[in-house]
Coordinates of C-alpha atoms and ligand atoms in Angstrom, one line a residue:
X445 CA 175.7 95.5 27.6
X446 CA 174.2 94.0 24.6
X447 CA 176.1 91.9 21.9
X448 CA 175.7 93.2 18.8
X449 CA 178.9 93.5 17.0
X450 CA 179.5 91.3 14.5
X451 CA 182.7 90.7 11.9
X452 CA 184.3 87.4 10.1
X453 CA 186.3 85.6 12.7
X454 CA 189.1 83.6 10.7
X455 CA 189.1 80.9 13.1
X456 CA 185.9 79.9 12.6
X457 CA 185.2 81.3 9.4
X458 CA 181.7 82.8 10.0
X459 CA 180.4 86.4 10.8
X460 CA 180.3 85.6 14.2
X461 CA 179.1 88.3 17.1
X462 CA 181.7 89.0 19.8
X463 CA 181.4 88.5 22.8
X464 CA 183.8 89.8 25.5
X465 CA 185.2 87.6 28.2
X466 CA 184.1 90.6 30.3
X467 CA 180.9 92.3 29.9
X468 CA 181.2 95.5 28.0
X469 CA 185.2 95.3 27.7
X470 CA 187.5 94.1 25.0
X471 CA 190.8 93.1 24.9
X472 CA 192.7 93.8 21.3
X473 CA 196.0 93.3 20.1
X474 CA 197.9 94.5 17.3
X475 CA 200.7 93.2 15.3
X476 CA 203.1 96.3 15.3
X477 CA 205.6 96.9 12.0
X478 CA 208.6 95.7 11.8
X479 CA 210.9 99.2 12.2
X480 CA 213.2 98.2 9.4
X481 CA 211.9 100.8 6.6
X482 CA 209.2 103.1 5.8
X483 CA 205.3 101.2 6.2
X484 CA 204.1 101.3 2.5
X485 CA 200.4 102.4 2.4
X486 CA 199.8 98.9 1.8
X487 CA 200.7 97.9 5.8
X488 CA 198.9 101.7 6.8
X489 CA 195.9 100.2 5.2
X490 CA 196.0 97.0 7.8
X491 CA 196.6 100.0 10.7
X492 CA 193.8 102.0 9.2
X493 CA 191.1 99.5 9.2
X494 CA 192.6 98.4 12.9
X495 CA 192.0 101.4 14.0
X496 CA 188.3 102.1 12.2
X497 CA 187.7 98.3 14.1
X498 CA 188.6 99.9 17.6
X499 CA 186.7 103.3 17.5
X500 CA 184.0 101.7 15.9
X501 CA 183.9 99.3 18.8
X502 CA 184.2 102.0 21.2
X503 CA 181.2 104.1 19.3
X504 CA 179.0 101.1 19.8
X505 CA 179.8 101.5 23.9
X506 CA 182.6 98.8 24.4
X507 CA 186.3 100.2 26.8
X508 CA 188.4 98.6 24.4
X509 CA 192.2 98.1 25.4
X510 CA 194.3 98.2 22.6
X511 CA 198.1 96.6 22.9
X512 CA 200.8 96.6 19.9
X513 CA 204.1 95.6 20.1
X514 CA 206.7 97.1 17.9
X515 CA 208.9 94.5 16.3
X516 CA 212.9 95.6 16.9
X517 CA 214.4 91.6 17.0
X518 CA 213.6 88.9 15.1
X519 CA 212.0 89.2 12.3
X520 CA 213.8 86.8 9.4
X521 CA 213.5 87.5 5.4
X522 CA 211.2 84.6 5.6
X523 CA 208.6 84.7 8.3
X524 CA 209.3 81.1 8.8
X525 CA 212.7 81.8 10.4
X526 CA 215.1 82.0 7.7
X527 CA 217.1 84.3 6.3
X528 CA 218.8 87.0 7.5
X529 CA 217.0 89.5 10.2
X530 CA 215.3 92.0 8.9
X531 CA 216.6 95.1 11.4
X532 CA 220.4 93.9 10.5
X533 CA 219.7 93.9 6.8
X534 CA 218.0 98.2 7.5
X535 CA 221.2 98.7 9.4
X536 CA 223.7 97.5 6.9
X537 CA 221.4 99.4 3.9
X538 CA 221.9 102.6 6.3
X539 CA 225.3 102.5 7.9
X540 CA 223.4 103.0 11.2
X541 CA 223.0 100.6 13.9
X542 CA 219.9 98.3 14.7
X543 CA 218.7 100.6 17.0
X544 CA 219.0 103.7 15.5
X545 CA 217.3 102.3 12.8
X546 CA 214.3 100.9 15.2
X547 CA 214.1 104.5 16.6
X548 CA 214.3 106.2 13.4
X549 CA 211.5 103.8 11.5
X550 CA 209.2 103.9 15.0
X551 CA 208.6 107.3 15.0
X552 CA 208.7 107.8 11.2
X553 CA 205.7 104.9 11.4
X554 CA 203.8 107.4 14.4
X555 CA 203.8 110.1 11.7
X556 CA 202.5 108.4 8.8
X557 CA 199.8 107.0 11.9
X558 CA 199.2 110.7 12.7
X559 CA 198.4 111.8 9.1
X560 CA 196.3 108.8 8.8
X561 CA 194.6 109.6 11.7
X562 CA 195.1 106.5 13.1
X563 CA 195.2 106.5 17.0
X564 CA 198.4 105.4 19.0
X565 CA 197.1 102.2 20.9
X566 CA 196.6 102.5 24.7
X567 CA 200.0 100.4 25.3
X568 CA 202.9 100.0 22.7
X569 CA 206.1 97.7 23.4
X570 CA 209.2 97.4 21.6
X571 CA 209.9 93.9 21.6
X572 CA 213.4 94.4 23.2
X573 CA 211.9 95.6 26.0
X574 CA 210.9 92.4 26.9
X575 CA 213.3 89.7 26.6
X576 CA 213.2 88.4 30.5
X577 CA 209.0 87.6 29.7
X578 CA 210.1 85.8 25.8
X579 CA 212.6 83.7 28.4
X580 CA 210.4 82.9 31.1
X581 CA 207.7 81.3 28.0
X582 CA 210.2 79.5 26.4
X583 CA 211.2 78.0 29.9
X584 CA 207.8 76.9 31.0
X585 CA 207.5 75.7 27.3
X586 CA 210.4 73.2 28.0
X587 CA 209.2 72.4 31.2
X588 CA 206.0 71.2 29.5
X589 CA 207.3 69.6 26.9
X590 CA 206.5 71.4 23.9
X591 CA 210.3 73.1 22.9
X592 CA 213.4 71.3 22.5
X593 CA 216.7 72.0 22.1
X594 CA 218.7 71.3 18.6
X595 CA 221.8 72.9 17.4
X596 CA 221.8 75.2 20.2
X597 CA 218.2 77.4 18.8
X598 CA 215.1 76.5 21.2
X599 CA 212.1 74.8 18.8
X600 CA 208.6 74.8 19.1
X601 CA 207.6 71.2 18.5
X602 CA 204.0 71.5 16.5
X603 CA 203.9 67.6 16.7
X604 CA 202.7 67.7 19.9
X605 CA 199.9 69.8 18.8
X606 CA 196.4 67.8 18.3
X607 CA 195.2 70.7 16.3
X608 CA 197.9 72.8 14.7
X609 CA 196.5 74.2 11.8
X610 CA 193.7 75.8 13.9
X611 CA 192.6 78.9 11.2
X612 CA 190.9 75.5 9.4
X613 CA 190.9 76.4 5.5
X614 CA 194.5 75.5 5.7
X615 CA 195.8 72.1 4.7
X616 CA 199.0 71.4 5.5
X617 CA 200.2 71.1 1.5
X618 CA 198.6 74.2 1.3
X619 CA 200.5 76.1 4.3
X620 CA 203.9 74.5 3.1
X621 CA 203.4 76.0 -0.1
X622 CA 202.7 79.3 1.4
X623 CA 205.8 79.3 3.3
X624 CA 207.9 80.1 -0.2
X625 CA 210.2 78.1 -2.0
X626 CA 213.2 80.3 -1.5
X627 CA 213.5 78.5 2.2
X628 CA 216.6 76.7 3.0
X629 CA 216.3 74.2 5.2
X630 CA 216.5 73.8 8.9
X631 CA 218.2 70.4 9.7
X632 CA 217.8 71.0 13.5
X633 CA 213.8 71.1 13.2
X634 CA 212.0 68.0 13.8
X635 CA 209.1 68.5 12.0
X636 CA 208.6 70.5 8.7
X637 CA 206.7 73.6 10.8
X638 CA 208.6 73.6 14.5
X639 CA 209.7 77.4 14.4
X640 CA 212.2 78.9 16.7
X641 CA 211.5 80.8 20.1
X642 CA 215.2 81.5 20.8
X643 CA 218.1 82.1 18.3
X644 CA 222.0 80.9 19.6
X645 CA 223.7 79.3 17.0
X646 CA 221.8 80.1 13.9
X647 CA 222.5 83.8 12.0
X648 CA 224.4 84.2 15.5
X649 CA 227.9 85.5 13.5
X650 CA 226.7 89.3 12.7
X651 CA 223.0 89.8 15.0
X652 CA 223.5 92.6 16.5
X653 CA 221.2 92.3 19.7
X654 CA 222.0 89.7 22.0
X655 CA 221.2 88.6 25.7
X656 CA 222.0 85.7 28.1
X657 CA 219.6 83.2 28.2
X658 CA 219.5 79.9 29.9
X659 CA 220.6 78.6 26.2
X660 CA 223.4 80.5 25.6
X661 CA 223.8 84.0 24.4
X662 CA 221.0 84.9 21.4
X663 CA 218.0 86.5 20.5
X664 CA 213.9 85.9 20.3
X665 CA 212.3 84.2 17.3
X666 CA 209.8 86.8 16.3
X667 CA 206.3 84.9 17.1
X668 CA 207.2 84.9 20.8
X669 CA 207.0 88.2 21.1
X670 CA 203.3 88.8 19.9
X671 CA 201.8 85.9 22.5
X672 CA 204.1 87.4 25.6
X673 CA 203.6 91.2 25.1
X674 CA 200.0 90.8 25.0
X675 CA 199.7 88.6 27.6
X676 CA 201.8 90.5 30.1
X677 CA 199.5 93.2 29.2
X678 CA 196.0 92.0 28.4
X679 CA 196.2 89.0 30.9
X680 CA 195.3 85.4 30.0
X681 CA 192.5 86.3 27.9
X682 CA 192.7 88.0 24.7
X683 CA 188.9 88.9 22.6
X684 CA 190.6 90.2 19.4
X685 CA 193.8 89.9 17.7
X686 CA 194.3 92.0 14.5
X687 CA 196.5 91.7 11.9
X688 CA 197.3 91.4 7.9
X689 CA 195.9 88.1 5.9
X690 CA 199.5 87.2 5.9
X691 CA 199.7 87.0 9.1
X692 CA 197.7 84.3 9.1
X693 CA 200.2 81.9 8.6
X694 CA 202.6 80.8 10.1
X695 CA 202.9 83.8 12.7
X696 CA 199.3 83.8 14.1
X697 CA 199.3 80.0 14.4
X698 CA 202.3 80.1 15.6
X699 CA 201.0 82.7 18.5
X700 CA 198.4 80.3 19.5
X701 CA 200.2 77.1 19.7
X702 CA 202.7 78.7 21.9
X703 CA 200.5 80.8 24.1
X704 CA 197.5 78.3 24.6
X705 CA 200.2 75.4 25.4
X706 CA 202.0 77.9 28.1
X707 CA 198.4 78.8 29.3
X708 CA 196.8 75.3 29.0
X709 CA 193.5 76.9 27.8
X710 CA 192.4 78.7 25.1
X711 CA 193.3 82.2 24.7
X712 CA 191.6 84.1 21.8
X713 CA 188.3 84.2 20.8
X714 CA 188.1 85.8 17.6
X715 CA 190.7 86.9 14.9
X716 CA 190.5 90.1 12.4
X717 CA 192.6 89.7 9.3
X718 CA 192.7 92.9 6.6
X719 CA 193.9 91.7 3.3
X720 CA 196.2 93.1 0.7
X721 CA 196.6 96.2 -1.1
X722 CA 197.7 95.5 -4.2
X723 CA 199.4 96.8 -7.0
X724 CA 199.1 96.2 -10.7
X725 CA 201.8 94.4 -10.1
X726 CA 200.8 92.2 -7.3
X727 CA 200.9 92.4 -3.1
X728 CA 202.4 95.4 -2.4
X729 CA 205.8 94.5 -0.3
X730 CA 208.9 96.3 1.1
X731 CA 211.5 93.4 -0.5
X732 CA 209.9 95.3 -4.2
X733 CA 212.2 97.9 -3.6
X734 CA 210.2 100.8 -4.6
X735 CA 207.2 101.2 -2.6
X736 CA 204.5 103.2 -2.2
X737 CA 204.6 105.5 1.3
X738 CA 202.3 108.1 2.4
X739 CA 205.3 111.0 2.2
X740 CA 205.4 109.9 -1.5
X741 CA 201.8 110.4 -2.1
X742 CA 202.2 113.8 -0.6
X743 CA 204.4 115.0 -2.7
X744 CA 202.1 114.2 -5.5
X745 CA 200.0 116.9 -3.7
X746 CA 197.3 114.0 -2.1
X747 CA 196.1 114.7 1.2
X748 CA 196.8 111.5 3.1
X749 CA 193.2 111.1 4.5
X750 CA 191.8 110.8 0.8
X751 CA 193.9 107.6 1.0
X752 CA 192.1 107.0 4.1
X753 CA 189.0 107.9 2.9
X754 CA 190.3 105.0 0.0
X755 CA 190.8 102.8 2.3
X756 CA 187.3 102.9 4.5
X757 CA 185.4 102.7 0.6
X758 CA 186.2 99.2 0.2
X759 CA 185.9 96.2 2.7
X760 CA 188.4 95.2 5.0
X761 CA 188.2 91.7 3.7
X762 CA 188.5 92.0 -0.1
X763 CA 191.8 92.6 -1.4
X764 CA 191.9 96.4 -2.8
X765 CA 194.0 97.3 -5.8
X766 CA 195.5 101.2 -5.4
X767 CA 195.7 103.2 -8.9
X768 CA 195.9 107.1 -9.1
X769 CA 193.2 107.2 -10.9
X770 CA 190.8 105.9 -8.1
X771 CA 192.7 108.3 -5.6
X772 CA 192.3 111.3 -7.9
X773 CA 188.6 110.2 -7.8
X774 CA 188.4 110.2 -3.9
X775 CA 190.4 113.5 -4.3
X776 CA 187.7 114.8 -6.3
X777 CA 185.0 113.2 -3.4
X778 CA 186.4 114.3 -0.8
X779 CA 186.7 118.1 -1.3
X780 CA 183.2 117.9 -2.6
X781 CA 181.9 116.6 0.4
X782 CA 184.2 118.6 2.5
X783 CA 182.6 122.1 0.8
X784 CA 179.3 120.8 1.2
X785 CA 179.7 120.4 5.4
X786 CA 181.5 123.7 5.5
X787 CA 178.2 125.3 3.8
X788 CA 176.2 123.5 6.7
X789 CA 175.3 126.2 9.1
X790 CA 175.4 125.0 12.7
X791 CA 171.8 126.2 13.7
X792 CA 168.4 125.2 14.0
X793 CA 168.2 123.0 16.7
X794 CA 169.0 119.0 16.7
X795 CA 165.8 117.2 15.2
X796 CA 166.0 114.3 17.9
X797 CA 163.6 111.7 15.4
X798 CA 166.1 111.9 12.6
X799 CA 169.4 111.7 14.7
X800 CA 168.3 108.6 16.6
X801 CA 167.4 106.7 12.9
X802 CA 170.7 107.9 11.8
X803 CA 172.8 107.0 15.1
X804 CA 171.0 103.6 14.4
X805 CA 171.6 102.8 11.2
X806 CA 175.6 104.5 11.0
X807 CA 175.9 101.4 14.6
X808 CA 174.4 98.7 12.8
X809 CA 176.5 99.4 9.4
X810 CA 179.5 99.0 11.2
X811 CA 178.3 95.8 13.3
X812 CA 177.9 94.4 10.4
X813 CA 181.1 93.0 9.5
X814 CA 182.5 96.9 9.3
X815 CA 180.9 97.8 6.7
X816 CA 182.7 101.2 6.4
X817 CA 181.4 102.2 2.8
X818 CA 178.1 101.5 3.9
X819 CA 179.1 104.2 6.6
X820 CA 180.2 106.6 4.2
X821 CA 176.9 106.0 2.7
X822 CA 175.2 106.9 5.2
X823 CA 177.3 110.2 6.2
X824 CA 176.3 111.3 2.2
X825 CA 172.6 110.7 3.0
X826 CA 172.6 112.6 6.1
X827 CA 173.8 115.4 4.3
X828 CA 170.7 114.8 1.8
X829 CA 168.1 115.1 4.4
X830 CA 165.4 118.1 4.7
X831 CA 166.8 118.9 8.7
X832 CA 168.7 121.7 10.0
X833 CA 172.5 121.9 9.6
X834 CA 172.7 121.5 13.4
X835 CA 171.5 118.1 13.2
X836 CA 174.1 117.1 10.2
X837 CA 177.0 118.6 12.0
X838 CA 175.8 117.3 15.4
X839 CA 176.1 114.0 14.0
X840 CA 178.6 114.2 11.5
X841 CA 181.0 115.2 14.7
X842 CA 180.0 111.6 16.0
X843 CA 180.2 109.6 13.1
X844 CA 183.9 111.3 12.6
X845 CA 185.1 109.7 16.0
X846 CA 184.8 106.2 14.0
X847 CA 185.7 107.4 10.3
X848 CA 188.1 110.1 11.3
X849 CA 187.8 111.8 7.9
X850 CA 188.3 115.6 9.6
X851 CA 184.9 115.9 8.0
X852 CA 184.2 119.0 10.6
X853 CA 187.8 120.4 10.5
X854 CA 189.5 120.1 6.9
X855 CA 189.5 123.5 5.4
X856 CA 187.8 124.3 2.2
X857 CA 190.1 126.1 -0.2
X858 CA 187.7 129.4 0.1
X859 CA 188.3 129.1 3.8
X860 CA 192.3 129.2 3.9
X861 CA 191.8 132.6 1.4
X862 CA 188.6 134.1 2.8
X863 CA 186.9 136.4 0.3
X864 CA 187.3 134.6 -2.5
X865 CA 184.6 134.2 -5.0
X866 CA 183.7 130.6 -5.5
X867 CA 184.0 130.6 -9.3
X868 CA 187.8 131.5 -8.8
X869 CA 188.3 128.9 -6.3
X870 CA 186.9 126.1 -8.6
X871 CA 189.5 127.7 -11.3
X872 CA 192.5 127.3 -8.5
X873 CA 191.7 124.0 -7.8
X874 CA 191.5 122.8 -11.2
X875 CA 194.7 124.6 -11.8
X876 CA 195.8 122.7 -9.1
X877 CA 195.0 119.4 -10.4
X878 CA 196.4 120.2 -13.6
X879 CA 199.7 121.0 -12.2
X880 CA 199.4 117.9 -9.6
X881 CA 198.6 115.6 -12.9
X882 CA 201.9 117.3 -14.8
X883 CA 204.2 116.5 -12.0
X884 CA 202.9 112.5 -11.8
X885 CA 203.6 112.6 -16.1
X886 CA 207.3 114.7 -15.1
X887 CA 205.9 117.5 -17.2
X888 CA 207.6 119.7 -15.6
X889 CA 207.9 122.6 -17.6
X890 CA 203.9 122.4 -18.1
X891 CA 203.5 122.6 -13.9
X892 CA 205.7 125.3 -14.3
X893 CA 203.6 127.4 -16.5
X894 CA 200.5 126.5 -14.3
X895 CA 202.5 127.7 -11.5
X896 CA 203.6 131.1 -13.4
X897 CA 199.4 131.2 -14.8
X898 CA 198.7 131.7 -11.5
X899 CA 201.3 133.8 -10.5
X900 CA 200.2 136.4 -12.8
X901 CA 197.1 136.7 -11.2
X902 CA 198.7 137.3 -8.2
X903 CA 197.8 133.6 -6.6
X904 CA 200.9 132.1 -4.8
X905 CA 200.8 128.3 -4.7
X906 CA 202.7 126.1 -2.2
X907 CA 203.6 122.7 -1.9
X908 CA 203.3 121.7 1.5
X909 CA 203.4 118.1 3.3
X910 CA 199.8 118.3 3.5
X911 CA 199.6 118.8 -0.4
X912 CA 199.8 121.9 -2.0
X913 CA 198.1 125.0 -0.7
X914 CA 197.6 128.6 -2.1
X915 CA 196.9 132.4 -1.6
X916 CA 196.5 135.6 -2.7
X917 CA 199.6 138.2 -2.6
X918 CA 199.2 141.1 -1.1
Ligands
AMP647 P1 205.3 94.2 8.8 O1 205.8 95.6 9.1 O2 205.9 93.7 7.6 O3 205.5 93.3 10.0 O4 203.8 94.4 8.5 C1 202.9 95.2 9.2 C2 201.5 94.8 8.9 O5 201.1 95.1 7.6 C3 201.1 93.4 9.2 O6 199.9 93.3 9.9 C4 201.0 92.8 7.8 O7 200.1 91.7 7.8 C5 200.4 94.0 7.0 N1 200.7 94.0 5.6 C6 201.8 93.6 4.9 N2 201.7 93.8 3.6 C7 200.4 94.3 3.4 C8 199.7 94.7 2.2 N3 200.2 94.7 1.0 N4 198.4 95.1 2.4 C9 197.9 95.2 3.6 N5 198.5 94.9 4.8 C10 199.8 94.4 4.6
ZN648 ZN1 202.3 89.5 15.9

């Protein structure tokens, strides 16, 4: 098929176009979360543009399979392999044990995915389900000489590398500095950047999961697991590999030296990095203590797509600072545009001409570079055009398999209360807003007496997880 798709590859810095290692197929992997605590909407924006990546792949015609581990083991304070692991500090925080908390954060993750509307990848593996495959690479990793022993952990030794800082921006002052200064260090490591592949001796005392090994009882480092779940399932070749900008270093680097000296050849072509969300405050991060998830939006009465919707508005590549008052914008947006597709009648026939132009230029926005608010763009001048609602819904249905917006299935307000006059339902839903606002400023006695306003004309209002709903009493 033809080549057309085109994004910024990070290891070689350019908008580059991919192309497959077999025709009209793409192999794609995922870094999965760690399941020590909720995902703040700052990780489900890296899984939202993921998944916008994938389905727009697939809407241009590729059979993308998608692999994403889940990371139970491994995963230190620091990702360069200090500190303590991240599951045991959940557990202790909860009373629960590591995998309790693993299950628990795993499918609380899935949910947040399913309100996001972000689809569950065609494999998903819990790194503990693959210890014997993290044992057989660090053996053939001694064999070749590129792991040694110290202090009882297994060691990746990067000075064999010709070309270890392969994503090239980096210099290696640059990439120490990155790896924080809170970093005790590692007296069995060689060289400043060797990370571990296997765990005995260090943080052994209180880790919770442990196996036999050829090295003694222990545990995984936590970049091991990335290059061996998605090579036991996506082969020796890899086309994509996704990820957050802090990825980038050391984990991703640390993927390739390991797998491409196990293979002996070079394993994936291009590399998709989303960066931050931010804060006023800064990168968004779990160690902040209070953090921003998508239940928590909810119960300020958004519908988690608007932060979707957010989300797909700004490029993957620039780093996107979240306020409320952008969101209650895209609130604002999105009900707009959701009224104005319901009013679309689904007749008239499909004007063939204008689809094609529009199939044409929604493809090429998001081959170049996933330009999703170009996309949205386009869905608002579709709905601008002198053709028959058929047409718009025909091909808003299609442009929805990529955006996923439930831009043909969210309800408008006058469609959960049929029969009620639009002028009312623009007076609900300012009510609404009103009361939403009062909550966020704890004003609760004034969201009370928009609640009771209501109430007196016999309108109900209920807060749901979806955000809060209404109707009429009987
Ligand atoms: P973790 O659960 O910490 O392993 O992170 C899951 C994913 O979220 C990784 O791909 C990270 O790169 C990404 N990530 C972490 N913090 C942010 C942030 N503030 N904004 C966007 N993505 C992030
Ligand atoms: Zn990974």
């Amino acid at each position: 098929m033809e080549n057309r798709f085109r994004f910024f590859n990070t290891l070689t810095r350019t908008v580059e176009t991919v192309i497959p290692h077999e025709d009209g197929k793409i192999a794609m992997y995922t870094c999965g979360p760690t399941v020590y605590h909720f995902a703040h909407i700052g990780n489900l924006r890296s899984y939202i543009m993921e998944d916008v990546l994938e389905k727009a792949l697939r809407y241009v015609g590729y059979d993308v399979k998608r692999v994403m581990n889940i990371t139970d083991v491994g995963h230190l304070a620091s990702d360069a392999d200090t500190g303590e692991d991240k599951m045991l500090s959940g557990a202790k925080r909860e009373h629960k044990t590591v995998m309790e908390i693993a299950k628990f954060y795993t499918d609380a993750f899935f949910e947040d995915c399913r309100k996001l509307n972000i689809k569950t990848p065609d494999v998903v593996e819990p790194a503990t389900n693959c210890i014997p495959e993290f044992v057989h690479m660090i053996e053939v990793l001694l064999e070749k000489g590129y792991a040694y022993t110290a202090g009882g952990n297994v060691y990746f030794d990067t000075s064999k590398l010709d070309d270890y800082y392969v994503f090239s921006s980096q210099s290696e002052k640059e990439l120490l500095v990155g790896v924080r200064d809170d970093v005790e260090e590692d007296v069995n490591k060689r060289n400043k950047n060797d990370f571990v592949l296997w765990f005995t001796k260090s943080k052994f005392e209180d880790q919770a999961l442990k196996w036999e090994s050829p090295w003694g009882t222990g545990y995984p480092g936590w970049h091991i697991e990335c290059s061996c779940i998605s090579l036991k399932h996506l082969g020796e070749y890899m086309d994509i590999h996704c990820g957050g900008v802090d990825n980038i270093f050391p984990h991703h680097t640390n993927e390739i030296a390991q797998s491409e000296s196990y293979l002996g050849h070079k394993w994936c072509n291009y590399w998709f990095h989303v960066n931050h969300l931010n804060d006023k405050s800064g990168k968004m991060s779990k160690s902040k203590g209070d953090f921003l998830t998508v239940s928590l939006l909810q119960e300020k009465g958004y519908d988690p797509i608007v932060y979707r919707m957010f989300c797909l508005q700004s490029h993957y590549r620039k780093p996107l600072e979240f306020s409320y008052e952008v969101l209650d914008n895209m609130s604002a947006a999105y009900a707009k545009l959701i009224r104005r597709i319901a009013e679309l009648k689904d007749e008239g026939g499909v004007d063939e001409a204008c689809a094609a132009s529009y199939r044409a230029r929604f493809a090429e926005a998001l081959c170049s570079d996933l330009n999703t608010s170009m996309a949205i763009t386009i869905v608002y001048d579709l709905l601008k055009e002198p053709v028959s609602g058929q047409t718009k819904r025909t091909l808003l249905a299609e442009f929805d398999t990529v955006l996923s917006l439930n831009l043909l299935t969210a309800q408008t307000a006058a469609e959960a209360a049929p029969g009620v006059d639009e002028e009312l339902e623009a007076y609900i839903a300012e009510k609404i807003e009103e009361r939403r606002q009062a909550k966020k400023a704890k004003d609760f006695a004034k969201a009370d007496a928009i609640r009771e306003e209501l109430a007196a004309k016999g309108i109900a209002i209920k807060d749901t997880r979806e955000g809060t709903v209404w109707e009429l009493q009987g």
